[in-house]
Amino acid sequence: MNTPTTKTNYPALYTLVTVFFFWGFIAAGNSIFIPFCKHYFSLDQFQSQLVDFAFYTAYYVGALLLFVLASVKNKDIIGIWGYKKSIVYGLLFSALGAGAMILAVEANWYTGMLAGLFIVALGFSLQQSAANPFAILLGDPKTGASRVNLGGGINSFGTMIGPLLVGFALFGTTASVTDEQIKALELNKVVILYMAVGLLFLAAAALFYFSKKVPKGISDEPIEKANKALTTMVIMTVLLGIFFTPVFSSYKSEEATIIEEISQEITILKQENQTDEMLRIVAVKEAEIATLKEPLEQSRMYWLTGALGVVVLSLLFAYNSAKKNTSGWGAMQYPQLILGMLAIFTYVGVEVAVGSNLGDLLGQEAFGKLATSETAPYISMYWGSLMIGRWAGAISVFNLSDQWKKLALIVVPLIAFGVVIGVNEASGKSMEALYFYGVCVLVQIIAFFISKDKPARTLFVFGVFGMLALLIGLFTTGIVAIYAFLSAGLACSIMWPSIFSLSIMGLGKYTSQGSAFLVMMILGGGIIPPLQGKLADIIGIHQSYIVGVLCFAYLTFFAWMVKRLLQKQGIQVDEVVVAGH
């Protein structure tokens, strides 16, 4: 591999961190795009969550394809191409996705938009596989963590402003657009947004490609064999396809067609004068829809639960099989990695599901009945909560005295909270309802002090924090529940680095491969949100947040379990310090 330069290559680094920004901007912007699509295309909650399915499944598919190619060639594909070219290829892929998105928007074609997002995220998958090690390569390895954390901070800034810019692209400067008025909106600003994003992808790719100062980052080191792990992941992928297919096809079934026809009849009837006879006919037809929907929705839920079961059982199969015979399992021979894969799957799933379902939740009577165009500040605060925690988590990277570190741990989260408020108000959004959310930030600060920078303890404390926050949200309504659900972002903020560091401890020569397996489990963002969406269609959006409680429960269990597993291997977990993502 090219020898890292001692002096930091700032031009290349600044270009690289824009890539981190894109990931956060697009991902968080989806939280506004989802409720918009629900009303614009007359979708149910599950169908609207397919935005997340397309986006996060692409991460998994991209990482799996790289793993398959690496296994065939017995060499790391990213290493053969080099970090520089890999990022260029990823940016070009994302630019292609932006182009596909533009064409789909012009055609008002929802499935085409999903395909465009899939291609964008496929490019992100390639970029993410190369960007973190590339950041370390752009200077002294001793300061590599600081450069990675800079990228993480920029990523979090992207997640904060993504909902605001996407909201502006969809609704303009209008103070409020009712959900009924959404269907009449023109999407020309969305076209402009994705044209700008696509051009930025191309500009970043050109800057990387033509820069003489950016090292190639080529490596021809052989990879560790893991044939059984590869086979398990491929079979899991095929089974996921089998379980999702009946759900998708059910929307074109005879029952679904009849439901759609009756719904259209009800819409026409409601446009007429509201006589007692008309209301009676509407009630009869709505009862007919309910009768047809119940078995259809239950069937869909069974298949989606089965898809979740496929992931869990596949990983448990690997866990038990590797216990009996480690040969052929590669990094999966380590129990901490397999349980960590499920933890990353769960963490990404709950982080995305809470934010993606938030728009519909805020539209309920008990939560203020906000129009989709009015939810951007709240969704921005949710994703901004992740930024607040990550900025605080990055403090440990700097060589501060204990006294200064404690002070920074109080001041930095409050500054970050002020940034979220300030950016929203500068964009013309009223944030009065969220001023007292600072109390929740103070709770997070207390959690940081209890955690003491130790990954297992941090994950346990924040897992309990997330679980309690969502339980409070489930059993209350109004602003208290809103604050509680937003606090899930504060709980999620520090989880990625904690899970990652715990999962790859003690892997030795399998560390790189283990990291690749963990990145694959971003798949959770493509499965858990649609699952919650379908549950919301059945029991209601508010009650569907029980999914998040179960996710945080597993993450808390993982924190407890992994510490014991590592201690059995002679690894002192408490001696490791966790840095921000």
PDB file of N, CA and C in Angstrom, residues 245-320:
ATOM      1  N   THR A 245     -41.228 -11.116  -1.644  1.00  0.00           N
ATOM      2  CA  THR A 245     -41.987 -11.193  -2.904  1.00  0.00           C
ATOM      3  C   THR A 245     -43.493 -11.281  -2.689  1.00  0.00           C
ATOM      4  N   PRO A 246     -44.001 -12.167  -1.796  1.00  0.00           N
ATOM      5  CA  PRO A 246     -45.464 -12.216  -1.597  1.00  0.00           C
ATOM      6  C   PRO A 246     -46.044 -10.902  -1.086  1.00  0.00           C
ATOM      7  N   VAL A 247     -45.253 -10.147  -0.305  1.00  0.00           N
ATOM      8  CA  VAL A 247     -45.739  -8.862   0.214  1.00  0.00           C
ATOM      9  C   VAL A 247     -45.920  -7.888  -0.936  1.00  0.00           C
ATOM     10  N   PHE A 248     -44.897  -7.801  -1.795  1.00  0.00           N
ATOM     11  CA  PHE A 248     -44.989  -6.885  -2.930  1.00  0.00           C
ATOM     12  C   PHE A 248     -46.121  -7.293  -3.884  1.00  0.00           C
ATOM     13  N   SER A 249     -46.211  -8.591  -4.180  1.00  0.00           N
ATOM     14  CA  SER A 249     -47.227  -9.064  -5.137  1.00  0.00           C
ATOM     15  C   SER A 249     -48.639  -8.905  -4.586  1.00  0.00           C
ATOM     16  N   SER A 250     -48.780  -8.875  -3.237  1.00  0.00           N
ATOM     17  CA  SER A 250     -50.118  -8.748  -2.648  1.00  0.00           C
ATOM     18  C   SER A 250     -50.767  -7.406  -2.972  1.00  0.00           C
ATOM     19  N   TYR A 251     -49.953  -6.407  -3.322  1.00  0.00           N
ATOM     20  CA  TYR A 251     -50.498  -5.092  -3.669  1.00  0.00           C
ATOM     21  C   TYR A 251     -51.084  -5.059  -5.085  1.00  0.00           C
ATOM     22  N   LYS A 252     -50.887  -6.164  -5.825  1.00  0.00           N
ATOM     23  CA  LYS A 252     -51.500  -6.289  -7.149  1.00  0.00           C
ATOM     24  C   LYS A 252     -52.498  -7.445  -7.188  1.00  0.00           C
ATOM     25  N   SER A 253     -52.843  -7.967  -6.001  1.00  0.00           N
ATOM     26  CA  SER A 253     -53.772  -9.085  -5.913  1.00  0.00           C
ATOM     27  C   SER A 253     -55.206  -8.633  -6.188  1.00  0.00           C
ATOM     28  N   GLU A 254     -56.094  -9.612  -6.329  1.00  0.00           N
ATOM     29  CA  GLU A 254     -57.503  -9.314  -6.597  1.00  0.00           C
ATOM     30  C   GLU A 254     -58.120  -8.527  -5.452  1.00  0.00           C
ATOM     31  N   GLU A 255     -57.777  -8.922  -4.208  1.00  0.00           N
ATOM     32  CA  GLU A 255     -58.308  -8.218  -3.031  1.00  0.00           C
ATOM     33  C   GLU A 255     -57.838  -6.757  -3.002  1.00  0.00           C
ATOM     34  N   ALA A 256     -56.568  -6.549  -3.314  1.00  0.00           N
ATOM     35  CA  ALA A 256     -56.016  -5.192  -3.314  1.00  0.00           C
ATOM     36  C   ALA A 256     -56.687  -4.334  -4.375  1.00  0.00           C
ATOM     37  N   THR A 257     -56.971  -4.933  -5.534  1.00  0.00           N
ATOM     38  CA  THR A 257     -57.649  -4.212  -6.623  1.00  0.00           C
ATOM     39  C   THR A 257     -59.058  -3.786  -6.200  1.00  0.00           C
ATOM     40  N   ILE A 258     -59.780  -4.705  -5.545  1.00  0.00           N
ATOM     41  CA  ILE A 258     -61.141  -4.401  -5.080  1.00  0.00           C
ATOM     42  C   ILE A 258     -61.104  -3.286  -4.032  1.00  0.00           C
ATOM     43  N   ILE A 259     -60.145  -3.379  -3.113  1.00  0.00           N
ATOM     44  CA  ILE A 259     -59.993  -2.341  -2.078  1.00  0.00           C
ATOM     45  C   ILE A 259     -59.737  -0.983  -2.710  1.00  0.00           C
ATOM     46  N   GLU A 260     -58.877  -0.944  -3.735  1.00  0.00           N
ATOM     47  CA  GLU A 260     -58.563   0.306  -4.426  1.00  0.00           C
ATOM     48  C   GLU A 260     -59.813   0.874  -5.101  1.00  0.00           C
ATOM     49  N   GLU A 261     -60.615   0.008  -5.734  1.00  0.00           N
ATOM     50  CA  GLU A 261     -61.835   0.453  -6.426  1.00  0.00           C
ATOM     51  C   GLU A 261     -62.843   1.023  -5.427  1.00  0.00           C
ATOM     52  N   ILE A 262     -63.007   0.331  -4.293  1.00  0.00           N
ATOM     53  CA  ILE A 262     -63.950   0.814  -3.275  1.00  0.00           C
ATOM     54  C   ILE A 262     -63.465   2.139  -2.684  1.00  0.00           C
ATOM     55  N   SER A 263     -62.155   2.263  -2.471  1.00  0.00           N
ATOM     56  CA  SER A 263     -61.575   3.506  -1.933  1.00  0.00           C
ATOM     57  C   SER A 263     -61.847   4.680  -2.867  1.00  0.00           C
ATOM     58  N   GLN A 264     -61.723   4.437  -4.163  1.00  0.00           N
ATOM     59  CA  GLN A 264     -62.008   5.490  -5.147  1.00  0.00           C
ATOM     60  C   GLN A 264     -63.485   5.881  -5.106  1.00  0.00           C
ATOM     61  N   GLU A 265     -64.376   4.895  -4.932  1.00  0.00           N
ATOM     62  CA  GLU A 265     -65.810   5.176  -4.827  1.00  0.00           C
ATOM     63  C   GLU A 265     -66.088   6.051  -3.602  1.00  0.00           C
ATOM     64  N   ILE A 266     -65.416   5.728  -2.481  1.00  0.00           N
ATOM     65  CA  ILE A 266     -65.605   6.506  -1.249  1.00  0.00           C
ATOM     66  C   ILE A 266     -65.133   7.941  -1.455  1.00  0.00           C
ATOM     67  N   THR A 267     -63.996   8.113  -2.134  1.00  0.00           N
ATOM     68  CA  THR A 267     -63.462   9.454  -2.406  1.00  0.00           C
ATOM     69  C   THR A 267     -64.465  10.275  -3.211  1.00  0.00           C
ATOM     70  N   ILE A 268     -65.067   9.661  -4.217  1.00  0.00           N
ATOM     71  CA  ILE A 268     -66.064  10.353  -5.064  1.00  0.00           C
ATOM     72  C   ILE A 268     -67.299  10.713  -4.234  1.00  0.00           C
ATOM     73  N   LEU A 269     -67.749   9.771  -3.404  1.00  0.00           N
ATOM     74  CA  LEU A 269     -68.931  10.015  -2.571  1.00  0.00           C
ATOM     75  C   LEU A 269     -68.714  11.178  -1.595  1.00  0.00           C
ATOM     76  N   LYS A 270     -67.506  11.261  -1.035  1.00  0.00           N
ATOM     77  CA  LYS A 270     -67.209  12.305  -0.050  1.00  0.00           C
ATOM     78  C   LYS A 270     -67.147  13.693  -0.676  1.00  0.00           C
ATOM     79  N   GLN A 271     -67.000  13.735  -1.998  1.00  0.00           N
ATOM     80  CA  GLN A 271     -66.975  15.028  -2.689  1.00  0.00           C
ATOM     81  C   GLN A 271     -68.381  15.573  -2.910  1.00  0.00           C
ATOM     82  N   GLU A 272     -69.373  14.702  -2.714  1.00  0.00           N
ATOM     83  CA  GLU A 272     -70.763  15.118  -2.877  1.00  0.00           C
ATOM     84  C   GLU A 272     -71.297  15.716  -1.575  1.00  0.00           C
ATOM     85  N   ASN A 273     -72.549  16.219  -1.628  1.00  0.00           N
ATOM     86  CA  ASN A 273     -73.158  16.761  -0.403  1.00  0.00           C
ATOM     87  C   ASN A 273     -73.305  15.656   0.643  1.00  0.00           C
ATOM     88  N   GLN A 274     -72.947  15.973   1.872  1.00  0.00           N
ATOM     89  CA  GLN A 274     -72.945  14.962   2.928  1.00  0.00           C
ATOM     90  C   GLN A 274     -74.355  14.755   3.498  1.00  0.00           C
ATOM     91  N   THR A 275     -75.127  13.907   2.836  1.00  0.00           N
ATOM     92  CA  THR A 275     -76.462  13.540   3.327  1.00  0.00           C
ATOM     93  C   THR A 275     -76.328  12.313   4.229  1.00  0.00           C
ATOM     94  N   ASP A 276     -77.372  12.018   4.980  1.00  0.00           N
ATOM     95  CA  ASP A 276     -77.368  10.840   5.852  1.00  0.00           C
ATOM     96  C   ASP A 276     -77.213   9.564   5.041  1.00  0.00           C
ATOM     97  N   GLU A 277     -77.854   9.527   3.878  1.00  0.00           N
ATOM     98  CA  GLU A 277     -77.773   8.336   3.019  1.00  0.00           C
ATOM     99  C   GLU A 277     -76.344   8.140   2.508  1.00  0.00           C
ATOM    100  N   MET A 278     -75.711   9.251   2.114  1.00  0.00           N
ATOM    101  CA  MET A 278     -74.327   9.162   1.609  1.00  0.00           C
ATOM    102  C   MET A 278     -73.387   8.677   2.708  1.00  0.00           C
ATOM    103  N   LEU A 279     -73.565   9.203   3.919  1.00  0.00           N
ATOM    104  CA  LEU A 279     -72.717   8.791   5.039  1.00  0.00           C
ATOM    105  C   LEU A 279     -72.918   7.320   5.378  1.00  0.00           C
ATOM    106  N   ARG A 280     -74.167   6.836   5.228  1.00  0.00           N
ATOM    107  CA  ARG A 280     -74.453   5.419   5.488  1.00  0.00           C
ATOM    108  C   ARG A 280     -73.746   4.534   4.460  1.00  0.00           C
ATOM    109  N   ILE A 281     -73.798   4.940   3.200  1.00  0.00           N
ATOM    110  CA  ILE A 281     -73.143   4.166   2.122  1.00  0.00           C
ATOM    111  C   ILE A 281     -71.628   4.136   2.338  1.00  0.00           C
ATOM    112  N   VAL A 282     -71.068   5.314   2.716  1.00  0.00           N
ATOM    113  CA  VAL A 282     -69.618   5.385   2.972  1.00  0.00           C
ATOM    114  C   VAL A 282     -69.233   4.448   4.108  1.00  0.00           C
ATOM    115  N   ALA A 283     -70.035   4.439   5.184  1.00  0.00           N
ATOM    116  CA  ALA A 283     -69.747   3.575   6.336  1.00  0.00           C
ATOM    117  C   ALA A 283     -69.778   2.105   5.939  1.00  0.00           C
ATOM    118  N   VAL A 284     -70.742   1.731   5.100  1.00  0.00           N
ATOM    119  CA  VAL A 284     -70.850   0.342   4.631  1.00  0.00           C
ATOM    120  C   VAL A 284     -69.620  -0.040   3.808  1.00  0.00           C
ATOM    121  N   LYS A 285     -69.221   0.865   2.922  1.00  0.00           N
ATOM    122  CA  LYS A 285     -68.066   0.582   2.055  1.00  0.00           C
ATOM    123  C   LYS A 285     -66.755   0.529   2.858  1.00  0.00           C
ATOM    124  N   GLU A 286     -66.636   1.393   3.857  1.00  0.00           N
ATOM    125  CA  GLU A 286     -65.436   1.364   4.714  1.00  0.00           C
ATOM    126  C   GLU A 286     -65.368   0.069   5.514  1.00  0.00           C
ATOM    127  N   ALA A 287     -66.550  -0.434   5.948  1.00  0.00           N
ATOM    128  CA  ALA A 287     -66.600  -1.717   6.659  1.00  0.00           C
ATOM    129  C   ALA A 287     -66.204  -2.857   5.728  1.00  0.00           C
ATOM    130  N   GLU A 288     -66.602  -2.731   4.465  1.00  0.00           N
ATOM    131  CA  GLU A 288     -66.238  -3.747   3.458  1.00  0.00           C
ATOM    132  C   GLU A 288     -64.725  -3.768   3.247  1.00  0.00           C
ATOM    133  N   ILE A 289     -64.130  -2.570   3.192  1.00  0.00           N
ATOM    134  CA  ILE A 289     -62.666  -2.481   3.042  1.00  0.00           C
ATOM    135  C   ILE A 289     -61.972  -3.122   4.241  1.00  0.00           C
ATOM    136  N   ALA A 290     -62.477  -2.825   5.444  1.00  0.00           N
ATOM    137  CA  ALA A 290     -61.878  -3.383   6.666  1.00  0.00           C
ATOM    138  C   ALA A 290     -61.917  -4.905   6.649  1.00  0.00           C
ATOM    139  N   THR A 291     -63.048  -5.468   6.182  1.00  0.00           N
ATOM    140  CA  THR A 291     -63.201  -6.920   6.114  1.00  0.00           C
ATOM    141  C   THR A 291     -62.192  -7.534   5.139  1.00  0.00           C
ATOM    142  N   LEU A 292     -61.999  -6.864   3.993  1.00  0.00           N
ATOM    143  CA  LEU A 292     -61.055  -7.367   2.991  1.00  0.00           C
ATOM    144  C   LEU A 292     -59.601  -7.189   3.442  1.00  0.00           C
ATOM    145  N   LYS A 293     -59.345  -6.084   4.155  1.00  0.00           N
ATOM    146  CA  LYS A 293     -57.968  -5.739   4.528  1.00  0.00           C
ATOM    147  C   LYS A 293     -57.398  -6.633   5.625  1.00  0.00           C
ATOM    148  N   GLU A 294     -58.234  -7.019   6.571  1.00  0.00           N
ATOM    149  CA  GLU A 294     -57.725  -7.714   7.760  1.00  0.00           C
ATOM    150  C   GLU A 294     -56.883  -8.955   7.425  1.00  0.00           C
ATOM    151  N   PRO A 295     -57.424  -9.920   6.649  1.00  0.00           N
ATOM    152  CA  PRO A 295     -56.589 -11.094   6.334  1.00  0.00           C
ATOM    153  C   PRO A 295     -55.397 -10.754   5.445  1.00  0.00           C
ATOM    154  N   LEU A 296     -55.562  -9.742   4.574  1.00  0.00           N
ATOM    155  CA  LEU A 296     -54.486  -9.336   3.673  1.00  0.00           C
ATOM    156  C   LEU A 296     -53.332  -8.733   4.464  1.00  0.00           C
ATOM    157  N   GLU A 297     -53.660  -7.850   5.409  1.00  0.00           N
ATOM    158  CA  GLU A 297     -52.632  -7.209   6.223  1.00  0.00           C
ATOM    159  C   GLU A 297     -51.935  -8.218   7.131  1.00  0.00           C
ATOM    160  N   GLN A 298     -52.704  -9.163   7.685  1.00  0.00           N
ATOM    161  CA  GLN A 298     -52.108 -10.183   8.544  1.00  0.00           C
ATOM    162  C   GLN A 298     -51.120 -11.045   7.761  1.00  0.00           C
ATOM    163  N   SER A 299     -51.509 -11.397   6.535  1.00  0.00           N
ATOM    164  CA  SER A 299     -50.623 -12.199   5.683  1.00  0.00           C
ATOM    165  C   SER A 299     -49.330 -11.446   5.396  1.00  0.00           C
ATOM    166  N   ARG A 300     -49.446 -10.161   5.075  1.00  0.00           N
ATOM    167  CA  ARG A 300     -48.251  -9.342   4.819  1.00  0.00           C
ATOM    168  C   ARG A 300     -47.355  -9.280   6.055  1.00  0.00           C
ATOM    169  N   MET A 301     -47.984  -9.142   7.220  1.00  0.00           N
ATOM    170  CA  MET A 301     -47.211  -9.048   8.455  1.00  0.00           C
ATOM    171  C   MET A 301     -46.474 -10.348   8.739  1.00  0.00           C
ATOM    172  N   TYR A 302     -47.118 -11.483   8.456  1.00  0.00           N
ATOM    173  CA  TYR A 302     -46.471 -12.781   8.660  1.00  0.00           C
ATOM    174  C   TYR A 302     -45.219 -12.897   7.802  1.00  0.00           C
ATOM    175  N   TRP A 303     -45.338 -12.509   6.530  1.00  0.00           N
ATOM    176  CA  TRP A 303     -44.194 -12.604   5.614  1.00  0.00           C
ATOM    177  C   TRP A 303     -43.058 -11.670   6.045  1.00  0.00           C
ATOM    178  N   LEU A 304     -43.409 -10.458   6.479  1.00  0.00           N
ATOM    179  CA  LEU A 304     -42.382  -9.496   6.906  1.00  0.00           C
ATOM    180  C   LEU A 304     -41.696  -9.955   8.194  1.00  0.00           C
ATOM    181  N   THR A 305     -42.483 -10.517   9.113  1.00  0.00           N
ATOM    182  CA  THR A 305     -41.893 -11.067  10.337  1.00  0.00           C
ATOM    183  C   THR A 305     -40.979 -12.237   9.989  1.00  0.00           C
ATOM    184  N   GLY A 306     -41.383 -13.010   8.980  1.00  0.00           N
ATOM    185  CA  GLY A 306     -40.553 -14.117   8.502  1.00  0.00           C
ATOM    186  C   GLY A 306     -39.235 -13.625   7.942  1.00  0.00           C
ATOM    187  N   ALA A 307     -39.275 -12.485   7.235  1.00  0.00           N
ATOM    188  CA  ALA A 307     -38.042 -11.907   6.678  1.00  0.00           C
ATOM    189  C   ALA A 307     -37.081 -11.514   7.805  1.00  0.00           C
ATOM    190  N   LEU A 308     -37.639 -10.921   8.863  1.00  0.00           N
ATOM    191  CA  LEU A 308     -36.816 -10.586  10.030  1.00  0.00           C
ATOM    192  C   LEU A 308     -36.244 -11.859  10.652  1.00  0.00           C
ATOM    193  N   GLY A 309     -37.091 -12.891  10.716  1.00  0.00           N
ATOM    194  CA  GLY A 309     -36.654 -14.175  11.253  1.00  0.00           C
ATOM    195  C   GLY A 309     -35.520 -14.792  10.449  1.00  0.00           C
ATOM    196  N   VAL A 310     -35.545 -14.589   9.127  1.00  0.00           N
ATOM    197  CA  VAL A 310     -34.489 -15.114   8.252  1.00  0.00           C
ATOM    198  C   VAL A 310     -33.131 -14.559   8.675  1.00  0.00           C
ATOM    199  N   VAL A 311     -33.079 -13.242   8.926  1.00  0.00           N
ATOM    200  CA  VAL A 311     -31.817 -12.607   9.325  1.00  0.00           C
ATOM    201  C   VAL A 311     -31.353 -13.140  10.676  1.00  0.00           C
ATOM    202  N   VAL A 312     -32.271 -13.143  11.644  1.00  0.00           N
ATOM    203  CA  VAL A 312     -31.918 -13.573  13.003  1.00  0.00           C
ATOM    204  C   VAL A 312     -31.477 -15.032  13.011  1.00  0.00           C
ATOM    205  N   LEU A 313     -32.256 -15.906  12.357  1.00  0.00           N
ATOM    206  CA  LEU A 313     -31.942 -17.338  12.372  1.00  0.00           C
ATOM    207  C   LEU A 313     -30.677 -17.647  11.580  1.00  0.00           C
ATOM    208  N   SER A 314     -30.431 -16.900  10.501  1.00  0.00           N
ATOM    209  CA  SER A 314     -29.197 -17.109   9.726  1.00  0.00           C
ATOM    210  C   SER A 314     -27.970 -16.812  10.574  1.00  0.00           C
ATOM    211  N   LEU A 315     -28.034 -15.723  11.332  1.00  0.00           N
ATOM    212  CA  LEU A 315     -26.898 -15.359  12.189  1.00  0.00           C
ATOM    213  C   LEU A 315     -26.750 -16.318  13.370  1.00  0.00           C
ATOM    214  N   LEU A 316     -27.884 -16.779  13.920  1.00  0.00           N
ATOM    215  CA  LEU A 316     -27.810 -17.752  15.007  1.00  0.00           C
ATOM    216  C   LEU A 316     -27.269 -19.088  14.514  1.00  0.00           C
ATOM    217  N   PHE A 317     -27.643 -19.454  13.278  1.00  0.00           N
ATOM    218  CA  PHE A 317     -27.097 -20.677  12.665  1.00  0.00           C
ATOM    219  C   PHE A 317     -25.581 -20.565  12.548  1.00  0.00           C
ATOM    220  N   ALA A 318     -25.111 -19.414  12.065  1.00  0.00           N
ATOM    221  CA  ALA A 318     -23.664 -19.194  11.946  1.00  0.00           C
ATOM    222  C   ALA A 318     -23.005 -19.252  13.323  1.00  0.00           C
ATOM    223  N   TYR A 319     -23.660 -18.666  14.307  1.00  0.00           N
ATOM    224  CA  TYR A 319     -23.138 -18.631  15.685  1.00  0.00           C
ATOM    225  C   TYR A 319     -22.926 -20.049  16.221  1.00  0.00           C
ATOM    226  N   ASN A 320     -23.951 -20.898  16.066  1.00  0.00           N
ATOM    227  CA  ASN A 320     -23.879 -22.257  16.602  1.00  0.00           C
ATOM    228  C   ASN A 320     -22.943 -23.146  15.788  1.00  0.00           C
TER     229      ASN A 320
END
